[in-house]
Amino acid sequence: AQSVSQHNHHVILSEAASLELGCNYSYGGTVNLFWYVQYPGQHLQLLLKYFSGDPLVKGIKGFEAEFIKSKFSFNLRKPSVQWSDTAEYFCAVTPNTGTASKLTFGTGTRLQVTL
Amino acid sequence: GAVVSQHPSRVICKSGTSVKIECRSLDFQATTMFWYRQFPKQSLMLMATSNEGSKATYEQGVEKDKFLINHASLTLSTLTVTSAHPEDSSFYICSARLARGNYGYTFGSGTRLTVV
């Protein structure tokens, strides 16, 4: 079975600082990878996803993530965070089987951006 | 497109009663839906996979007699928490995977269940 590790549980940054959130997964086969964001009081929203092709994926709101297969990693980055990026960020993985495979989530990273 | 509507958003019930949560795919057909539970400041834990027209597949440790799942149509899955206890208080989220296009997942807005 697959698993996901997010080592940063709580990150505090000042506005305009650069962000990198770590995500490592464990699975022996091909995977699909996702980053979701959950703003306070709101439901999960997809930031970006990787299925195949270019390992550098660009998502919404200036976020990007890089899939490094050799490291089993899919770290999320943003060059300059804003106060509105304060939220919980979840990395998720599913086997690339082409069917409705279940998503496995990491424990999440709480990002707090200060003014 | 690809919206999942979850209802109710909040519910408070007494111990021993049952609560039904609905998850509807509004503009697409979802043969498979997923039910998650999220504890405060924790990640989403998959409870079960709901399959249209067949029995749900429960994750290890999830009581299927307590968390009844029905997926009677291609647009509706329900989760019924039976004989609810305070420890069942949590945030329940449903999700569906698109069977076309980019095969992404879409999530409902969640249901905050409080058992008193």
PDB file of C-alpha atoms in Angstrom:
ATOM      1  CA  ALA A   1       0.000   0.000   0.000  1.00  0.00           C
ATOM      2  CA  GLN A   2       1.085   3.535  -0.629  1.00  0.00           C
ATOM      3  CA  SER A   3       1.964   6.068   2.051  1.00  0.00           C
ATOM      4  CA  VAL A   4       2.805   9.770   2.125  1.00  0.00           C
ATOM      5  CA  SER A   5       5.055  11.705   4.486  1.00  0.00           C
ATOM      6  CA  GLN A   6       4.981  15.434   5.042  1.00  0.00           C
ATOM      7  CA  HIS A   7       7.770  16.324   7.400  1.00  0.00           C
ATOM      8  CA  ASN A   8       6.892  19.967   7.929  1.00  0.00           C
ATOM      9  CA  HIS A   9       3.933  20.079  10.266  1.00  0.00           C
ATOM     10  CA  HIS A  10       3.808  23.796  10.858  1.00  0.00           C
ATOM     11  CA  VAL A  11       5.594  26.442   8.853  1.00  0.00           C
ATOM     12  CA  ILE A  12       5.589  30.145   9.620  1.00  0.00           C
ATOM     13  CA  LEU A  13       6.805  32.568   6.978  1.00  0.00           C
ATOM     14  CA  SER A  14       6.764  36.265   6.419  1.00  0.00           C
ATOM     15  CA  GLU A  15       5.067  37.642   3.348  1.00  0.00           C
ATOM     16  CA  ALA A  16       7.288  37.538   0.254  1.00  0.00           C
ATOM     17  CA  ALA A  17       9.381  34.706   1.646  1.00  0.00           C
ATOM     18  CA  SER A  18       9.916  31.628  -0.489  1.00  0.00           C
ATOM     19  CA  LEU A  19       8.143  28.400   0.358  1.00  0.00           C
ATOM     20  CA  GLU A  20       9.052  24.781  -0.015  1.00  0.00           C
ATOM     21  CA  LEU A  21       6.967  22.041   1.565  1.00  0.00           C
ATOM     22  CA  GLY A  22       8.303  18.540   1.525  1.00  0.00           C
ATOM     23  CA  CYS A  23       6.391  15.479   0.392  1.00  0.00           C
ATOM     24  CA  ASN A  24       7.737  11.963   0.083  1.00  0.00           C
ATOM     25  CA  TYR A  25       5.766   8.923  -0.893  1.00  0.00           C
ATOM     26  CA  SER A  26       6.219   5.208  -0.688  1.00  0.00           C
ATOM     27  CA  TYR A  27       4.922   2.994  -3.458  1.00  0.00           C
ATOM     28  CA  GLY A  28       6.571   0.489  -5.754  1.00  0.00           C
ATOM     29  CA  GLY A  29       4.812   1.415  -8.967  1.00  0.00           C
ATOM     30  CA  THR A  30       3.779   4.401 -11.021  1.00  0.00           C
ATOM     31  CA  VAL A  31       1.849   7.039  -9.146  1.00  0.00           C
ATOM     32  CA  ASN A  32      -0.269  10.099  -9.586  1.00  0.00           C
ATOM     33  CA  LEU A  33       0.594  12.914  -7.188  1.00  0.00           C
ATOM     34  CA  PHE A  34      -1.469  15.803  -5.912  1.00  0.00           C
ATOM     35  CA  TRP A  35      -1.233  18.843  -3.706  1.00  0.00           C
ATOM     36  CA  TYR A  36      -4.416  20.099  -2.106  1.00  0.00           C
ATOM     37  CA  VAL A  37      -5.012  23.221  -0.062  1.00  0.00           C
ATOM     38  CA  GLN A  38      -7.612  23.721   2.634  1.00  0.00           C
ATOM     39  CA  TYR A  39      -8.235  27.312   3.607  1.00  0.00           C
ATOM     40  CA  PRO A  40      -9.733  27.935   7.035  1.00  0.00           C
ATOM     41  CA  GLY A  41     -13.348  26.849   7.061  1.00  0.00           C
ATOM     42  CA  GLN A  42     -13.311  25.724   3.454  1.00  0.00           C
ATOM     43  CA  HIS A  43     -13.126  22.437   1.633  1.00  0.00           C
ATOM     44  CA  LEU A  44     -10.179  20.904  -0.129  1.00  0.00           C
ATOM     45  CA  GLN A  45      -9.094  22.474  -3.373  1.00  0.00           C
ATOM     46  CA  LEU A  46      -6.672  21.076  -5.914  1.00  0.00           C
ATOM     47  CA  LEU A  47      -3.494  23.104  -6.289  1.00  0.00           C
ATOM     48  CA  LEU A  48      -1.778  20.953  -8.832  1.00  0.00           C
ATOM     49  CA  LYS A  49      -1.290  17.373  -9.940  1.00  0.00           C
ATOM     50  CA  TYR A  50       1.242  15.199 -11.676  1.00  0.00           C
ATOM     51  CA  PHE A  51       0.222  12.304 -13.883  1.00  0.00           C
ATOM     52  CA  SER A  52       3.067  11.997 -16.385  1.00  0.00           C
ATOM     53  CA  GLY A  53       5.350  14.051 -18.581  1.00  0.00           C
ATOM     54  CA  ASP A  54       7.200  17.134 -17.411  1.00  0.00           C
ATOM     55  CA  PRO A  55       8.109  16.543 -13.764  1.00  0.00           C
ATOM     56  CA  LEU A  56       7.852  20.248 -13.019  1.00  0.00           C
ATOM     57  CA  VAL A  57       4.180  20.970 -12.585  1.00  0.00           C
ATOM     58  CA  LYS A  58       2.670  24.403 -12.349  1.00  0.00           C
ATOM     59  CA  GLY A  59      -0.552  24.917 -10.494  1.00  0.00           C
ATOM     60  CA  ILE A  60      -2.855  27.683  -9.459  1.00  0.00           C
ATOM     61  CA  LYS A  61      -1.928  30.763  -7.460  1.00  0.00           C
ATOM     62  CA  GLY A  62       1.735  30.612  -8.406  1.00  0.00           C
ATOM     63  CA  PHE A  63       2.444  27.225  -6.882  1.00  0.00           C
ATOM     64  CA  GLU A  64       4.575  24.607  -8.513  1.00  0.00           C
ATOM     65  CA  ALA A  65       5.866  21.168  -7.602  1.00  0.00           C
ATOM     66  CA  GLU A  66       8.641  18.987  -8.873  1.00  0.00           C
ATOM     67  CA  PHE A  67       8.400  15.229  -9.115  1.00  0.00           C
ATOM     68  CA  ILE A  68      11.771  13.607  -8.488  1.00  0.00           C
ATOM     69  CA  LYS A  69      11.260   9.927  -9.077  1.00  0.00           C
ATOM     70  CA  SER A  70      14.632   8.861  -7.693  1.00  0.00           C
ATOM     71  CA  LYS A  71      13.829  10.567  -4.404  1.00  0.00           C
ATOM     72  CA  PHE A  72      10.152   9.611  -4.313  1.00  0.00           C
ATOM     73  CA  SER A  73       9.459  13.270  -3.698  1.00  0.00           C
ATOM     74  CA  PHE A  74       6.947  15.832  -4.855  1.00  0.00           C
ATOM     75  CA  ASN A  75       7.821  19.055  -3.049  1.00  0.00           C
ATOM     76  CA  LEU A  76       5.618  22.103  -3.309  1.00  0.00           C
ATOM     77  CA  ARG A  77       7.162  25.506  -3.947  1.00  0.00           C
ATOM     78  CA  LYS A  78       6.175  29.119  -4.259  1.00  0.00           C
ATOM     79  CA  PRO A  79       8.715  31.901  -4.817  1.00  0.00           C
ATOM     80  CA  SER A  80       6.892  34.533  -2.792  1.00  0.00           C
ATOM     81  CA  VAL A  81       4.066  33.721  -0.399  1.00  0.00           C
ATOM     82  CA  GLN A  82       1.187  35.990   0.451  1.00  0.00           C
ATOM     83  CA  TRP A  83      -0.827  36.349   3.624  1.00  0.00           C
ATOM     84  CA  SER A  84      -3.741  34.734   1.778  1.00  0.00           C
ATOM     85  CA  ASP A  85      -1.707  31.541   1.380  1.00  0.00           C
ATOM     86  CA  THR A  86      -2.274  30.795   5.052  1.00  0.00           C
ATOM     87  CA  ALA A  87      -3.883  27.363   4.955  1.00  0.00           C
ATOM     88  CA  GLU A  88      -3.355  23.649   5.419  1.00  0.00           C
ATOM     89  CA  TYR A  89      -1.554  21.889   2.584  1.00  0.00           C
ATOM     90  CA  PHE A  90      -1.931  18.199   1.870  1.00  0.00           C
ATOM     91  CA  CYS A  91       0.120  16.025  -0.407  1.00  0.00           C
ATOM     92  CA  ALA A  92      -1.652  12.953  -1.776  1.00  0.00           C
ATOM     93  CA  VAL A  93      -0.803   9.955  -3.908  1.00  0.00           C
ATOM     94  CA  THR A  94      -2.684   7.317  -5.785  1.00  0.00           C
ATOM     95  CA  PRO A  95      -1.430   4.399  -7.854  1.00  0.00           C
ATOM     96  CA  ASN A  96      -1.583   5.087 -11.556  1.00  0.00           C
ATOM     97  CA  THR A  97      -3.860   2.207 -12.378  1.00  0.00           C
ATOM     98  CA  GLY A  98      -6.296   4.135 -14.504  1.00  0.00           C
ATOM     99  CA  THR A  99      -9.237   3.181 -12.314  1.00  0.00           C
ATOM    100  CA  ALA A 100     -10.823   4.931  -9.398  1.00  0.00           C
ATOM    101  CA  SER A 101      -7.963   4.331  -6.988  1.00  0.00           C
ATOM    102  CA  LYS A 102      -8.138   5.747  -3.537  1.00  0.00           C
ATOM    103  CA  LEU A 103      -6.132   8.783  -2.553  1.00  0.00           C
ATOM    104  CA  THR A 104      -3.751   8.516   0.346  1.00  0.00           C
ATOM    105  CA  PHE A 105      -3.050  11.802   2.092  1.00  0.00           C
ATOM    106  CA  GLY A 106      -0.104  13.026   4.045  1.00  0.00           C
ATOM    107  CA  THR A 107      -0.615  14.448   7.505  1.00  0.00           C
ATOM    108  CA  GLY A 108      -0.685  17.984   6.175  1.00  0.00           C
ATOM    109  CA  THR A 109       1.394  21.093   6.704  1.00  0.00           C
ATOM    110  CA  ARG A 110      -0.058  24.137   8.316  1.00  0.00           C
ATOM    111  CA  LEU A 111       1.330  27.269   6.670  1.00  0.00           C
ATOM    112  CA  GLN A 112       1.037  30.538   8.497  1.00  0.00           C
ATOM    113  CA  VAL A 113       2.055  33.660   6.623  1.00  0.00           C
ATOM    114  CA  THR A 114       2.646  36.759   8.687  1.00  0.00           C
ATOM    115  CA  LEU A 115       2.471  40.331   7.492  1.00  0.00           C
TER     116      LEU A 115
ATOM    117  CA  GLY B   1     -17.825  21.569 -13.723  1.00  0.00           C
ATOM    118  CA  ALA B   2     -17.270  18.441 -11.641  1.00  0.00           C
ATOM    119  CA  VAL B   3     -18.954  19.643  -8.484  1.00  0.00           C
ATOM    120  CA  VAL B   4     -19.689  17.439  -5.520  1.00  0.00           C
ATOM    121  CA  SER B   5     -22.378  18.671  -3.182  1.00  0.00           C
ATOM    122  CA  GLN B   6     -22.379  17.422   0.385  1.00  0.00           C
ATOM    123  CA  HIS B   7     -25.240  17.908   2.792  1.00  0.00           C
ATOM    124  CA  PRO B   8     -25.673  18.816   5.589  1.00  0.00           C
ATOM    125  CA  SER B   9     -22.665  20.992   6.282  1.00  0.00           C
ATOM    126  CA  ARG B  10     -23.220  20.807  10.022  1.00  0.00           C
ATOM    127  CA  VAL B  11     -25.260  18.496  12.181  1.00  0.00           C
ATOM    128  CA  ILE B  12     -25.633  18.072  15.908  1.00  0.00           C
ATOM    129  CA  CYS B  13     -27.257  14.909  17.161  1.00  0.00           C
ATOM    130  CA  LYS B  14     -27.824  13.116  20.426  1.00  0.00           C
ATOM    131  CA  SER B  15     -25.952  10.004  21.391  1.00  0.00           C
ATOM    132  CA  GLY B  16     -27.651   6.885  20.161  1.00  0.00           C
ATOM    133  CA  THR B  17     -29.306   8.472  17.161  1.00  0.00           C
ATOM    134  CA  SER B  18     -28.387   8.029  13.509  1.00  0.00           C
ATOM    135  CA  VAL B  19     -27.280  10.669  11.068  1.00  0.00           C
ATOM    136  CA  LYS B  20     -27.293  10.513   7.287  1.00  0.00           C
ATOM    137  CA  ILE B  21     -24.867  12.496   5.158  1.00  0.00           C
ATOM    138  CA  GLU B  22     -25.475  12.875   1.435  1.00  0.00           C
ATOM    139  CA  CYS B  23     -22.943  13.334  -1.299  1.00  0.00           C
ATOM    140  CA  ARG B  24     -24.138  14.216  -4.785  1.00  0.00           C
ATOM    141  CA  SER B  25     -22.236  14.659  -8.004  1.00  0.00           C
ATOM    142  CA  LEU B  26     -23.991  17.553  -9.680  1.00  0.00           C
ATOM    143  CA  ASP B  27     -22.793  17.528 -13.239  1.00  0.00           C
ATOM    144  CA  PHE B  28     -21.174  14.183 -13.747  1.00  0.00           C
ATOM    145  CA  GLN B  29     -21.687  10.531 -12.954  1.00  0.00           C
ATOM    146  CA  ALA B  30     -19.584   9.055 -10.205  1.00  0.00           C
ATOM    147  CA  THR B  31     -19.357   5.284 -10.181  1.00  0.00           C
ATOM    148  CA  THR B  32     -16.970   5.513  -7.266  1.00  0.00           C
ATOM    149  CA  MET B  33     -17.012   7.854  -4.328  1.00  0.00           C
ATOM    150  CA  PHE B  34     -14.784   7.974  -1.305  1.00  0.00           C
ATOM    151  CA  TRP B  35     -15.627   8.839   2.282  1.00  0.00           C
ATOM    152  CA  TYR B  36     -13.001  10.419   4.501  1.00  0.00           C
ATOM    153  CA  ARG B  37     -12.872  11.433   8.099  1.00  0.00           C
ATOM    154  CA  GLN B  38     -10.762  14.312   9.309  1.00  0.00           C
ATOM    155  CA  PHE B  39      -9.955  14.914  12.946  1.00  0.00           C
ATOM    156  CA  PRO B  40      -8.963  18.398  14.083  1.00  0.00           C
ATOM    157  CA  LYS B  41      -5.532  19.383  12.824  1.00  0.00           C
ATOM    158  CA  GLN B  42      -5.038  15.988  11.251  1.00  0.00           C
ATOM    159  CA  SER B  43      -5.092  14.556   7.785  1.00  0.00           C
ATOM    160  CA  LEU B  44      -7.926  12.926   5.923  1.00  0.00           C
ATOM    161  CA  MET B  45      -8.306   9.275   6.671  1.00  0.00           C
ATOM    162  CA  LEU B  46     -10.076   7.156   4.105  1.00  0.00           C
ATOM    163  CA  MET B  47     -12.990   5.306   5.641  1.00  0.00           C
ATOM    164  CA  ALA B  48     -14.446   3.513   2.668  1.00  0.00           C
ATOM    165  CA  THR B  49     -14.822   3.384  -1.064  1.00  0.00           C
ATOM    166  CA  SER B  50     -18.388   3.537  -2.253  1.00  0.00           C
ATOM    167  CA  ASN B  51     -19.220   1.713  -5.456  1.00  0.00           C
ATOM    168  CA  GLU B  52     -22.436   2.312  -7.328  1.00  0.00           C
ATOM    169  CA  GLY B  53     -24.671  -0.721  -7.242  1.00  0.00           C
ATOM    170  CA  SER B  54     -22.449  -2.810  -5.001  1.00  0.00           C
ATOM    171  CA  LYS B  55     -21.181  -2.990  -1.455  1.00  0.00           C
ATOM    172  CA  ALA B  56     -18.735  -0.447  -0.180  1.00  0.00           C
ATOM    173  CA  THR B  57     -15.161  -1.392   0.542  1.00  0.00           C
ATOM    174  CA  TYR B  58     -14.152  -0.411   4.052  1.00  0.00           C
ATOM    175  CA  GLU B  59     -10.674   0.386   5.266  1.00  0.00           C
ATOM    176  CA  GLN B  60      -9.180  -1.611   8.051  1.00  0.00           C
ATOM    177  CA  GLY B  61     -10.507  -0.583  11.434  1.00  0.00           C
ATOM    178  CA  VAL B  62     -13.678   1.056  10.129  1.00  0.00           C
ATOM    179  CA  GLU B  63     -16.866  -0.549  11.404  1.00  0.00           C
ATOM    180  CA  LYS B  64     -19.104  -1.180   8.432  1.00  0.00           C
ATOM    181  CA  ASP B  65     -22.144  -1.747  10.622  1.00  0.00           C
ATOM    182  CA  LYS B  66     -21.652   1.626  12.203  1.00  0.00           C
ATOM    183  CA  PHE B  67     -20.861   3.596   9.081  1.00  0.00           C
ATOM    184  CA  LEU B  68     -23.402   2.455   6.526  1.00  0.00           C
ATOM    185  CA  ILE B  69     -22.709   3.467   2.968  1.00  0.00           C
ATOM    186  CA  ASN B  70     -25.229   3.333   0.172  1.00  0.00           C
ATOM    187  CA  HIS B  71     -24.450   4.234  -3.418  1.00  0.00           C
ATOM    188  CA  ALA B  72     -27.741   3.546  -5.097  1.00  0.00           C
ATOM    189  CA  SER B  73     -27.312   5.804  -8.108  1.00  0.00           C
ATOM    190  CA  LEU B  74     -24.537   7.259 -10.202  1.00  0.00           C
ATOM    191  CA  THR B  75     -24.982  10.650  -8.596  1.00  0.00           C
ATOM    192  CA  LEU B  76     -25.660   9.908  -4.938  1.00  0.00           C
ATOM    193  CA  SER B  77     -23.784   8.224  -2.138  1.00  0.00           C
ATOM    194  CA  THR B  78     -24.885   8.378   1.476  1.00  0.00           C
ATOM    195  CA  LEU B  79     -23.056   7.746   4.718  1.00  0.00           C
ATOM    196  CA  THR B  80     -25.168   6.927   7.755  1.00  0.00           C
ATOM    197  CA  VAL B  81     -23.546   7.066  11.151  1.00  0.00           C
ATOM    198  CA  THR B  82     -25.626   4.692  13.243  1.00  0.00           C
ATOM    199  CA  SER B  83     -26.013   4.842  17.005  1.00  0.00           C
ATOM    200  CA  ALA B  84     -23.729   7.822  17.126  1.00  0.00           C
ATOM    201  CA  HIS B  85     -21.404   8.410  20.073  1.00  0.00           C
ATOM    202  CA  PRO B  86     -19.422  11.506  21.025  1.00  0.00           C
ATOM    203  CA  GLU B  87     -16.248   9.900  19.675  1.00  0.00           C
ATOM    204  CA  ASP B  88     -17.874   9.870  16.237  1.00  0.00           C
ATOM    205  CA  SER B  89     -17.790  13.651  16.257  1.00  0.00           C
ATOM    206  CA  SER B  90     -15.605  14.623  13.362  1.00  0.00           C
ATOM    207  CA  PHE B  91     -15.467  16.195   9.937  1.00  0.00           C
ATOM    208  CA  TYR B  92     -16.644  13.852   7.202  1.00  0.00           C
ATOM    209  CA  ILE B  93     -15.730  14.509   3.584  1.00  0.00           C
ATOM    210  CA  CYS B  94     -16.799  12.765   0.427  1.00  0.00           C
ATOM    211  CA  SER B  95     -14.908  12.700  -2.818  1.00  0.00           C
ATOM    212  CA  ALA B  96     -15.419  11.457  -6.329  1.00  0.00           C
ATOM    213  CA  ARG B  97     -12.955  10.693  -9.030  1.00  0.00           C
ATOM    214  CA  LEU B  98     -13.732  11.864 -12.516  1.00  0.00           C
ATOM    215  CA  ALA B  99     -13.984   8.976 -14.931  1.00  0.00           C
ATOM    216  CA  ARG B 100     -13.051  11.193 -17.859  1.00  0.00           C
ATOM    217  CA  GLY B 101     -10.793  14.054 -18.702  1.00  0.00           C
ATOM    218  CA  ASN B 102      -7.929  14.412 -16.296  1.00  0.00           C
ATOM    219  CA  TYR B 103      -9.207  11.799 -13.851  1.00  0.00           C
ATOM    220  CA  GLY B 104      -8.869  14.273 -11.023  1.00  0.00           C
ATOM    221  CA  TYR B 105     -10.594  14.077  -7.689  1.00  0.00           C
ATOM    222  CA  THR B 106     -13.204  16.504  -6.514  1.00  0.00           C
ATOM    223  CA  PHE B 107     -14.281  16.957  -2.927  1.00  0.00           C
ATOM    224  CA  GLY B 108     -17.442  17.870  -1.137  1.00  0.00           C
ATOM    225  CA  SER B 109     -17.425  20.732   1.331  1.00  0.00           C
ATOM    226  CA  GLY B 110     -17.605  18.367   4.269  1.00  0.00           C
ATOM    227  CA  THR B 111     -19.980  17.719   7.151  1.00  0.00           C
ATOM    228  CA  ARG B 112     -19.161  18.684  10.707  1.00  0.00           C
ATOM    229  CA  LEU B 113     -20.819  16.106  12.951  1.00  0.00           C
ATOM    230  CA  THR B 114     -21.133  16.813  16.645  1.00  0.00           C
ATOM    231  CA  VAL B 115     -22.608  14.129  18.866  1.00  0.00           C
ATOM    232  CA  VAL B 116     -23.764  15.337  22.256  1.00  0.00           C
TER     233      VAL B 116
END
